[in-house]
PDB file of C-alpha atoms in Angstrom:
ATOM      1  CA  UNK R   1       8.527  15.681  -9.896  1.00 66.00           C
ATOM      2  CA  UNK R   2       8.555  15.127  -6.010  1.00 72.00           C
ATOM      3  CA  UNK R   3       5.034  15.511  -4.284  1.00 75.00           C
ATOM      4  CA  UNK R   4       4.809  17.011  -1.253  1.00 72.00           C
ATOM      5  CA  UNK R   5       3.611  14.438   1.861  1.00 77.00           C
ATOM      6  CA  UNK R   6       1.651  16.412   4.736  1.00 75.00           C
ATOM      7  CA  UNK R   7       3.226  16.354   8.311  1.00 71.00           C
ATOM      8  CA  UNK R   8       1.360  16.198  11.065  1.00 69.00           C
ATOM      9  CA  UNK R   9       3.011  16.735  14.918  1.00 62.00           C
ATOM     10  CA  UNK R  10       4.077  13.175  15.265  1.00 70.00           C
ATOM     11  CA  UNK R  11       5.895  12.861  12.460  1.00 70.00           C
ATOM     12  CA  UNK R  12       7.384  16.455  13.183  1.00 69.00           C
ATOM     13  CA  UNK R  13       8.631  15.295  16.461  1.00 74.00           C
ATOM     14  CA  UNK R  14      10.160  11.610  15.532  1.00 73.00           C
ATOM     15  CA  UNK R  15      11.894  13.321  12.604  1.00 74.00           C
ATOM     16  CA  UNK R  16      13.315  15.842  15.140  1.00 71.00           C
ATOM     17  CA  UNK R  17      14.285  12.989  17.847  1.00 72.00           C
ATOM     18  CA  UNK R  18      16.476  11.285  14.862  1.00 71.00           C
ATOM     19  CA  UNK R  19      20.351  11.467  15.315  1.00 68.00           C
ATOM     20  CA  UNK R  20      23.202   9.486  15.650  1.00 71.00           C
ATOM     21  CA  UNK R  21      22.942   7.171  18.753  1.00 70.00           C
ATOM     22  CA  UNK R  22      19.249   7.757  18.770  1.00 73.00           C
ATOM     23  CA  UNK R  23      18.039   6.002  14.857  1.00 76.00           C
ATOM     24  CA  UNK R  24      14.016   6.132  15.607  1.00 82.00           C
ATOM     25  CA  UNK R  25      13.442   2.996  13.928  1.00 84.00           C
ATOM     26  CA  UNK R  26      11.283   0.191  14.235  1.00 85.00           C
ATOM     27  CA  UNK R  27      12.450  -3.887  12.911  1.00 88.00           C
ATOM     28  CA  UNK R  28      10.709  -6.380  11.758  1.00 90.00           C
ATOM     29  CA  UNK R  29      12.106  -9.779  11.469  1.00 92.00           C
ATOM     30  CA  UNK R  30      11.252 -12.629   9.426  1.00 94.00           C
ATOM     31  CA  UNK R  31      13.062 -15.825   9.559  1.00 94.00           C
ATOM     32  CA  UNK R  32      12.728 -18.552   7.128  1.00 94.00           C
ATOM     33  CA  UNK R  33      14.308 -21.995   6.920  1.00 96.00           C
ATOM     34  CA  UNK R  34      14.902 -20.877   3.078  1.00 96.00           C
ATOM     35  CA  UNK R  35      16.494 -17.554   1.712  1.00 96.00           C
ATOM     36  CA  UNK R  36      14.238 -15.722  -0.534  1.00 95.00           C
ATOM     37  CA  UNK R  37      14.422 -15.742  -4.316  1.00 96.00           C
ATOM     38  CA  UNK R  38      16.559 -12.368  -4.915  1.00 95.00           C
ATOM     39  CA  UNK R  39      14.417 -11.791  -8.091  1.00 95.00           C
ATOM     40  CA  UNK R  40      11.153 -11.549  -6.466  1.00 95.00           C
ATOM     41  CA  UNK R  41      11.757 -10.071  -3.402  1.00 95.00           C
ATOM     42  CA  UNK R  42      13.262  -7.223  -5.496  1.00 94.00           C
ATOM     43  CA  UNK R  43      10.377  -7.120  -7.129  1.00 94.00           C
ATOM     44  CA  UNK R  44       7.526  -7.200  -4.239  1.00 94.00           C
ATOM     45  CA  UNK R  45       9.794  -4.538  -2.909  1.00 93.00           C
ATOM     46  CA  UNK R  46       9.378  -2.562  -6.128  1.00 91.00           C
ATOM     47  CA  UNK R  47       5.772  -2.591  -6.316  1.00 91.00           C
ATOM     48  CA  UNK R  48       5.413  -1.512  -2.309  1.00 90.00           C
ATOM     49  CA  UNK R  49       7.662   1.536  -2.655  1.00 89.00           C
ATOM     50  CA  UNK R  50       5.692   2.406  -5.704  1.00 88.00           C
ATOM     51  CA  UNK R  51       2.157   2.339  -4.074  1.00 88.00           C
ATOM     52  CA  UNK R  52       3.220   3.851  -0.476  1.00 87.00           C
ATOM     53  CA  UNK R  53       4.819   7.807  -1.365  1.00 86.00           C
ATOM     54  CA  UNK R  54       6.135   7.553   2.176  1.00 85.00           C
ATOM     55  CA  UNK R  55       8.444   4.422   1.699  1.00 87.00           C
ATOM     56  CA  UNK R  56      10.488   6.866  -0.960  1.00 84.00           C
ATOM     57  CA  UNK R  57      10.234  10.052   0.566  1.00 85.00           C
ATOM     58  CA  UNK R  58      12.418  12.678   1.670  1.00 84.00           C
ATOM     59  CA  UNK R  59      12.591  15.945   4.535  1.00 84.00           C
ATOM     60  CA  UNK R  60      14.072  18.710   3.846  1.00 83.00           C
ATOM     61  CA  UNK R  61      14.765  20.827   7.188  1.00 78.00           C
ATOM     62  CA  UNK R  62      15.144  24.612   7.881  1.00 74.00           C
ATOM     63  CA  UNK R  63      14.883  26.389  11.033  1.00 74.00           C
ATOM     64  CA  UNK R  64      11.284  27.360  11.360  1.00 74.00           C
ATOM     65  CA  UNK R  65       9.724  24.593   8.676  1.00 78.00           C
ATOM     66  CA  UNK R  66      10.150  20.823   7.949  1.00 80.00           C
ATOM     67  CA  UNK R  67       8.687  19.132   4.873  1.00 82.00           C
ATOM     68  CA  UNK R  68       8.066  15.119   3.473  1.00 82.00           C
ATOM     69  CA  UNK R  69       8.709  15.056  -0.481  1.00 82.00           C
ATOM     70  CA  UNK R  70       7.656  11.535  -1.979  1.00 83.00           C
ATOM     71  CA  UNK R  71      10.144  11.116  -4.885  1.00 83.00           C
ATOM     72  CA  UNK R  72       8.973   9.840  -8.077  1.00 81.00           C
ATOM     73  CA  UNK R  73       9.306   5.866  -7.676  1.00 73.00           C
ATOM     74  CA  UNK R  74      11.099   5.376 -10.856  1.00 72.00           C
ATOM     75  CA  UNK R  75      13.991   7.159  -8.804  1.00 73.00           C
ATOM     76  CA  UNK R  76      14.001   4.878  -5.864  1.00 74.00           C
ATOM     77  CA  UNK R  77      17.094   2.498  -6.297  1.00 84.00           C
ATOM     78  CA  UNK R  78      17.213  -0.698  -4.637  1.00 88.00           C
ATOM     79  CA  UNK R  79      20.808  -1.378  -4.275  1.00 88.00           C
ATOM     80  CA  UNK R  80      20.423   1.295  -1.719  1.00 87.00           C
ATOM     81  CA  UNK R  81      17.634  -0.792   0.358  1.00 91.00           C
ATOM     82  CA  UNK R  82      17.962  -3.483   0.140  1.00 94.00           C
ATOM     83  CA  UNK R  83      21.363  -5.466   1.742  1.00 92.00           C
ATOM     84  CA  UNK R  84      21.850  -9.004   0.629  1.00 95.00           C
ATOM     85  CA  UNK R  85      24.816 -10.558   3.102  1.00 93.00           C
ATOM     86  CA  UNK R  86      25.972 -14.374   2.453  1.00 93.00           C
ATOM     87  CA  UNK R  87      27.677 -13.989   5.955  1.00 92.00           C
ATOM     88  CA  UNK R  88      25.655 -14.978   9.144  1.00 91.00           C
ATOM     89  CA  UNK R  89      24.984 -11.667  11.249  1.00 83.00           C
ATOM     90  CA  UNK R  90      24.042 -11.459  14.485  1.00 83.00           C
ATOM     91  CA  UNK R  91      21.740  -8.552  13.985  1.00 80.00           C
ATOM     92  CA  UNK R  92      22.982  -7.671  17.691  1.00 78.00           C
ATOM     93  CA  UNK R  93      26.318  -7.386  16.740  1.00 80.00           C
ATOM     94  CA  UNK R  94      26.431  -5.795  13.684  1.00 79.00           C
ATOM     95  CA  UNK R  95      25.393  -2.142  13.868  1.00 82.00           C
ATOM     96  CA  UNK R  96      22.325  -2.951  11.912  1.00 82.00           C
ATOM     97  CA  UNK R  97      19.786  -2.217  14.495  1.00 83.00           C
ATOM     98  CA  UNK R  98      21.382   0.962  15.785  1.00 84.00           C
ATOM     99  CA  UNK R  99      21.996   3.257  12.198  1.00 85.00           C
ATOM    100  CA  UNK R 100      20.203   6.185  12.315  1.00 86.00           C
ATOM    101  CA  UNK R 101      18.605   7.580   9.279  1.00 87.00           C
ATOM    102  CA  UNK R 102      19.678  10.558   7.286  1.00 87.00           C
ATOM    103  CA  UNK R 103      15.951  11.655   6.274  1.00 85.00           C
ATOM    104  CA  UNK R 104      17.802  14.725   3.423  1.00 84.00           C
ATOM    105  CA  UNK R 105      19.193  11.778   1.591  1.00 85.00           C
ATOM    106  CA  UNK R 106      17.901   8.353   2.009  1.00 86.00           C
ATOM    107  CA  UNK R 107      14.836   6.265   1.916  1.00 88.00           C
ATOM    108  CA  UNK R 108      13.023   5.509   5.205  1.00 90.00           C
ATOM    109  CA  UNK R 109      13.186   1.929   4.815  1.00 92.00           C
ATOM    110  CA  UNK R 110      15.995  -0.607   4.916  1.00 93.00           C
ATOM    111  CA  UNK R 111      15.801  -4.025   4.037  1.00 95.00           C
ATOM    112  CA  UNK R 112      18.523  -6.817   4.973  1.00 94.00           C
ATOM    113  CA  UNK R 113      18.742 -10.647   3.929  1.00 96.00           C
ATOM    114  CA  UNK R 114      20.978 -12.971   5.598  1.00 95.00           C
ATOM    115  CA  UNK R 115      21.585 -16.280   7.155  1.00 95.00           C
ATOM    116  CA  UNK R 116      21.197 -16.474  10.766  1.00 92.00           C
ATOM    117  CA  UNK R 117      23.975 -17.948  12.461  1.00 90.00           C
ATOM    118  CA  UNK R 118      21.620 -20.773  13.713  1.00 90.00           C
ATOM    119  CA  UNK R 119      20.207 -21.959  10.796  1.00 93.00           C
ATOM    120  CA  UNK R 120      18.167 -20.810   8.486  1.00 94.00           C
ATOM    121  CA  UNK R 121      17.244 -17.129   7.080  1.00 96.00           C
ATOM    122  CA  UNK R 122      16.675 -13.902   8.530  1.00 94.00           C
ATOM    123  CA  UNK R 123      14.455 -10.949   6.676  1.00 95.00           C
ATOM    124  CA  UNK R 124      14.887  -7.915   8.455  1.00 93.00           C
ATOM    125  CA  UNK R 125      12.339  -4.638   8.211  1.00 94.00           C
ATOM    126  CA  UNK R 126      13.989  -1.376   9.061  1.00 91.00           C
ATOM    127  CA  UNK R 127      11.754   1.639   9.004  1.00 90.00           C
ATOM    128  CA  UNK R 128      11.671   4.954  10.263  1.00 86.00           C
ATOM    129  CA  UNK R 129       9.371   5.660  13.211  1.00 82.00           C
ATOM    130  CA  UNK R 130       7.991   8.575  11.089  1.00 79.00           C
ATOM    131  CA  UNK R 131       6.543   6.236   8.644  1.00 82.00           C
ATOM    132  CA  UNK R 132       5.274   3.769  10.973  1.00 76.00           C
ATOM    133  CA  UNK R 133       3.573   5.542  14.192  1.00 66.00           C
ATOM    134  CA  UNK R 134       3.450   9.262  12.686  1.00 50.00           C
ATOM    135  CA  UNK R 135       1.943   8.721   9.485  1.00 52.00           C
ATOM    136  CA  UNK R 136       0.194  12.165   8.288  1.00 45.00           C
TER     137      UNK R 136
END
């Protein structure tokens, strides 16, 4: 059963400044000299998005309301946030940075492994600005 997250007016007003050309999101980047171990990564990743409701939540919109449901975490699917690339991005280049949310149907959080084209590893944090500034 989802449980309903409160809202308070920050969150309100980041979810209502998301759109396309405008993705309200905040990166974090690790890089590494060694890619991380698929297995546990997948696994710390797991174990976050099951103790933090907003990391798997949801809005649902109307005219006059909007709402925060934290799905159940045994719904949360990781092939959907996590990206693992073998190609070298240029985190620049690739769109990555600039992809907007859709709040109704995905998970606030994006995750992306890849080699940087330098050398070494990148680990990149994508949230939504909801979840990291606007917290209810």
């Amino acid at each position: 059963m989802n449980r309903h997250l409160d809202l308070n007016w920050m969150d309100r007003a980041l979810i209502a400044q998301t759109y396309e050309g405008r993705p309200m999101t905040t990166h974090h980047v690790v890089d590494v000299e060694a890619p991380f171990d698929r297995a546990l990564l997948s696994e710390a990743l797991s174990l976050l998005i099951g103790s933090v409701p907003a990391l798997r939540s949801f809005v649902r919109e109307s005219p006059l309301r909007v709402a925060r449901f934290a799905a159940p975490s045994s719904s949360t699917s990781l092939q959907r946030i996590i990206t693992w690339s073998d190609v070298a991005l240029d985190l620049g280049d690739s769109g990555w940075l600039q992809r907007a949310f859709d709040l109704s149907s995905e998970e606030p959080l994006r995750v992306l492994h890849s080699p940087r084209r330098d050398g070494g590893y990148q680990l990149v944090f994508t949230l939504h600005h909801s979840v990291t500034d606007g917290v209810g």
